Amino acid sequence: MVVIAIIGVLIALLLPAVQAAREAARRMQCSNNLKQLTLSLHGYHDIHDAFPAKMSGKMRGAWGNRSGSGSENCDWSAHLHLLPFIELGTKYDEITASSVTYPRDRTTTRFNTRLGAFLCPSDGGGNSIEYMTTNYMICLSDVMYDSESSSNDFIKRSVFVRKDWRGMNFISDGTSNTLAFSEAVMGTNGNYSMVKGGVQRGIANANENPGIKCNPAIVAPGGELTSPYDFTDESYKYNLANGNRRGGRLHDGSALTTGFSASTPPNFPSCFSKQGGSKEEDPQWKWGVYPANSQHSGGANVALFDGSVRFVPDTVDFNGGTLTESKTGPSNFGVWGAMGSPCGAESESL
């Protein structure tokens, strides 16, 4: 009995260490994935003298078809156009074949393959999703309002813009002071109401004081949202099975699926604004507070444009998120917002 008790104590002592070692390995793999994606940005830039657009028409080069043949044909993500630069050129050719209509096509099977280069081992959310998924988001600067517009003033603050290709010279704050990618937790079946993987719906004017507007989402000890969007409700236009969630489609350039904003810190609740019409609670592709988040304890990995990867804690300064977005000049959202802005004339760094 004494020997059994000693063995039990030893196992109890060793298990946390084993789990910690496994998580350290997963976190390292996640960090390496982010680095490779950032290097692929530079590979793309070397050839095309620009970074890929946030959303664009199907193209086989940097400029290609800027307008597409309809708005949905312009929805292809920056992630998609990086595939040839991470040894996935064959998959890129398969996806961009002329028979594919647009990123939310439900009928084709070419979107079903999950790609390890875009998945963080610490997040198992993608295992239950039928679309190609991603844990890595491009930085949409420190703004969230109308991030898909091709004419809105707020796009002046982002490297990644819809139907526009911006080069290194746009990052006037310096590549070591500007965010390129972050992690994000994917929504999962049965867990769509959790803060990390879910999105709080119907927050009016979320771009104003996002730190205040989105905080009400945290109300329960388990971190569940007050009124989460029900992605399984077939009465809505989109649903869980179609990949409409954080990270649900790596080939779709919508802010909800492949972007993040540095207006609120890592692991802050996600939320989107109400929109007009009869479907005010529909998922908002363009307007939303979509922060970096991860399954790592205490923060999330991010990649900077200089190719370095950093772990940013939840406690990073964001000025409390009590101000509204800035169209020009320094960010209103502290050090974190300054890191998201490529040309705000800020000197802050992580």
Coordinates of C-alpha atoms in Angstrom, one line a residue, residues 18-241:
V18 CA 4.6 16.4 -18.7
Q19 CA 1.6 18.5 -19.6
A20 CA 3.7 21.6 -19.4
A21 CA 6.4 20.1 -21.6
R22 CA 3.8 19.2 -24.2
E23 CA 2.2 22.6 -24.2
A24 CA 5.7 24.2 -24.5
A25 CA 6.3 22.0 -27.6
R26 CA 2.9 23.0 -29.1
R27 CA 3.5 26.6 -28.4
M28 CA 6.9 26.4 -30.1
Q29 CA 5.3 24.8 -33.2
C30 CA 2.7 27.5 -33.2
S31 CA 5.4 30.1 -33.1
N32 CA 7.2 28.5 -35.9
N33 CA 4.1 28.4 -38.1
L34 CA 3.7 32.2 -37.5
K35 CA 7.3 32.8 -38.5
Q36 CA 6.9 30.7 -41.7
L37 CA 3.8 32.6 -42.7
T38 CA 5.5 36.0 -42.1
L39 CA 8.5 34.8 -44.2
S40 CA 6.0 33.9 -46.9
L41 CA 4.7 37.5 -46.9
H42 CA 8.3 38.6 -47.7
G43 CA 8.6 36.0 -50.4
Y44 CA 5.4 37.3 -52.0
H45 CA 6.6 40.8 -51.7
D46 CA 10.0 40.0 -53.3
I47 CA 8.2 38.8 -56.4
H48 CA 5.3 41.2 -56.6
D49 CA 6.7 44.3 -54.9
A50 CA 3.7 44.3 -52.6
F51 CA 2.0 42.3 -49.9
P52 CA -1.2 40.4 -50.8
A53 CA -4.5 42.3 -50.5
K54 CA -6.9 41.5 -47.6
M55 CA -9.5 40.5 -50.1
S56 CA -9.2 40.2 -53.9
G57 CA -10.4 38.5 -57.0
K58 CA -8.9 35.2 -58.0
M59 CA -5.4 35.9 -59.3
R60 CA -2.2 34.1 -60.0
G61 CA 0.0 37.1 -59.4
A62 CA 0.1 40.2 -57.3
W63 CA -2.1 42.3 -59.6
G64 CA -4.3 39.8 -61.5
N65 CA -8.0 40.5 -61.5
R66 CA -8.6 43.3 -59.1
S67 CA -12.4 43.6 -59.5
G68 CA -13.5 40.0 -60.1
S69 CA -17.0 39.4 -61.6
G70 CA -19.1 40.2 -58.7
S71 CA -18.5 41.2 -55.1
E72 CA -18.2 37.6 -53.8
N73 CA -15.6 36.8 -56.4
C74 CA -13.4 39.5 -54.7
D75 CA -13.4 37.8 -51.3
W76 CA -10.3 35.6 -51.6
S77 CA -8.0 36.1 -48.6
A78 CA -4.4 37.1 -48.3
H79 CA -3.8 33.6 -46.8
L80 CA -4.8 31.9 -50.0
H81 CA -2.2 33.8 -52.1
L82 CA 0.6 32.8 -49.6
L83 CA 0.1 29.1 -50.4
P84 CA 2.7 29.0 -53.2
F85 CA 5.3 30.5 -50.8
I86 CA 4.9 27.7 -48.1
E87 CA 5.2 24.8 -50.6
L88 CA 1.5 24.5 -51.2
G89 CA 1.4 25.8 -54.8
T90 CA -0.5 22.7 -56.0
K91 CA -3.3 23.4 -53.5
Y92 CA -3.4 27.0 -54.6
D93 CA -3.8 26.0 -58.2
E94 CA -6.6 23.6 -57.2
I95 CA -8.5 26.2 -55.2
T96 CA -8.2 29.0 -57.8
A97 CA -9.4 26.8 -60.7
S98 CA -12.0 28.5 -62.9
S99 CA -14.7 26.1 -61.7
V100 CA -14.7 27.5 -58.2
T101 CA -17.1 30.5 -57.8
Y102 CA -16.2 32.2 -54.5
P103 CA -14.7 31.4 -51.0
R104 CA -18.1 30.4 -49.5
D105 CA -18.9 27.9 -52.1
R106 CA -20.6 25.0 -50.3
T107 CA -20.4 22.4 -53.0
T108 CA -16.7 21.9 -53.8
T109 CA -14.6 19.4 -51.9
R110 CA -11.3 21.2 -52.6
F111 CA -11.8 23.3 -49.4
N112 CA -12.1 20.3 -47.1
T113 CA -8.4 19.7 -46.6
R114 CA -7.0 21.2 -43.4
L115 CA -3.4 22.5 -43.8
G116 CA -1.0 22.0 -40.8
A117 CA 0.8 25.3 -41.6
F118 CA -2.3 27.2 -40.6
L119 CA -3.2 25.3 -37.5
C120 CA -1.9 25.8 -33.9
P121 CA -1.6 22.4 -32.1
S122 CA -2.9 23.9 -28.9
D123 CA -6.3 24.5 -30.5
G124 CA -8.2 21.4 -31.5
G125 CA -11.2 23.5 -32.7
G126 CA -10.5 22.8 -36.4
N127 CA -10.9 19.1 -36.0
S128 CA -14.7 19.2 -36.2
I129 CA -15.0 21.7 -39.1
E130 CA -15.3 20.6 -42.7
Y131 CA -13.7 23.6 -44.2
M132 CA -10.0 24.5 -44.5
T133 CA -9.5 26.4 -41.2
T134 CA -6.8 28.7 -39.7
N135 CA -5.6 29.8 -36.3
Y136 CA -3.6 32.7 -37.8
M137 CA -5.1 36.1 -38.6
I138 CA -3.7 39.1 -40.5
C139 CA -3.6 42.4 -38.7
L140 CA -6.3 44.9 -39.7
S141 CA -4.5 47.6 -37.7
D142 CA -6.2 49.1 -34.7
V143 CA -9.6 49.6 -36.3
M144 CA -12.6 47.5 -36.8
Y145 CA -15.1 49.7 -38.5
D146 CA -16.0 48.8 -42.1
S147 CA -12.7 47.1 -42.6
E148 CA -13.8 45.7 -46.0
S149 CA -14.6 49.0 -47.7
S150 CA -12.4 50.1 -50.5
S151 CA -13.0 53.8 -49.8
N152 CA -13.5 54.1 -46.0
D153 CA -11.0 56.4 -44.3
F154 CA -10.0 53.7 -41.8
I155 CA -8.3 51.6 -44.5
K156 CA -5.5 54.3 -44.5
R157 CA -4.2 52.6 -41.3
S158 CA -3.9 49.0 -42.5
V159 CA -1.4 47.2 -44.7
F160 CA -4.0 44.6 -45.7
V161 CA -6.9 46.3 -47.6
R162 CA -9.6 45.0 -49.9
K163 CA -8.6 45.1 -53.5
D164 CA -5.4 47.0 -52.8
W165 CA -1.8 45.8 -52.7
R166 CA 0.5 47.7 -50.4
G167 CA 4.2 47.5 -50.1
M168 CA 6.9 47.8 -47.5
N169 CA 7.0 51.5 -47.9
F170 CA 3.6 51.8 -46.3
I171 CA 5.0 50.6 -42.9
S172 CA 6.5 53.9 -41.9
D173 CA 6.5 53.0 -38.2
G174 CA 9.0 50.2 -38.9
T175 CA 8.6 46.5 -39.5
S176 CA 9.8 45.7 -36.0
N177 CA 7.0 47.8 -34.6
T178 CA 4.1 46.6 -36.7
L179 CA 2.0 43.5 -36.3
A180 CA 1.5 41.1 -39.3
F181 CA -0.2 38.0 -37.8
S182 CA -1.7 36.8 -34.6
E183 CA -3.3 33.6 -33.3
A184 CA -7.0 33.1 -33.0
V185 CA -9.1 30.4 -31.4
M186 CA -11.6 28.7 -33.8
G187 CA -15.2 28.3 -32.9
T188 CA -16.3 24.7 -32.5
N189 CA -19.4 22.6 -32.5
G190 CA -21.1 22.9 -29.1
N191 CA -18.7 25.7 -28.0
Y192 CA -19.8 28.6 -30.1
S193 CA -20.9 30.6 -27.0
M194 CA -17.5 30.7 -25.5
V195 CA -15.7 34.0 -25.5
K196 CA -12.5 32.8 -27.2
G197 CA -14.1 31.0 -30.0
G198 CA -17.4 32.9 -30.2
V199 CA -18.5 36.4 -31.0
Q200 CA -20.9 38.5 -28.9
R201 CA -23.7 39.7 -31.2
G202 CA -25.5 42.9 -31.7
I203 CA -23.1 45.4 -29.9
A204 CA -24.2 48.9 -31.1
N205 CA -21.4 50.9 -32.6
A206 CA -18.7 48.6 -31.3
N207 CA -16.0 50.8 -32.9
E208 CA -16.7 53.4 -30.2
N209 CA -15.1 52.5 -26.9
P210 CA -14.7 48.8 -27.7
G211 CA -13.2 48.1 -24.3
I212 CA -16.5 49.1 -22.7
K213 CA -18.9 47.9 -25.4
C214 CA -17.6 44.4 -25.5
N215 CA -16.9 43.8 -21.8
P216 CA -20.5 42.9 -21.0
A217 CA -19.9 39.6 -22.9
I218 CA -18.0 38.3 -19.8
V219 CA -20.8 37.5 -17.4
A220 CA -20.4 33.8 -16.4
P221 CA -17.6 32.0 -14.5
G222 CA -17.1 29.8 -17.6
G223 CA -16.7 32.9 -19.8
E224 CA -19.9 32.4 -21.9
L225 CA -21.4 35.2 -23.9
T226 CA -24.6 36.9 -22.8
S227 CA -26.4 36.3 -26.1
P228 CA -24.1 34.4 -28.4
Y229 CA -25.0 34.2 -32.1
D230 CA -26.6 30.9 -32.7
F231 CA -24.6 29.6 -35.6
T232 CA -26.8 26.4 -35.7
D233 CA -30.0 28.4 -36.4
E234 CA -31.0 27.6 -40.0
S235 CA -33.2 30.7 -40.1
Y236 CA -30.1 32.8 -40.4
K237 CA -28.3 33.2 -43.7
Y238 CA -25.2 31.5 -42.6
N239 CA -24.6 28.7 -40.0
L240 CA -21.9 26.8 -38.3
A241 CA -21.7 24.1 -40.9

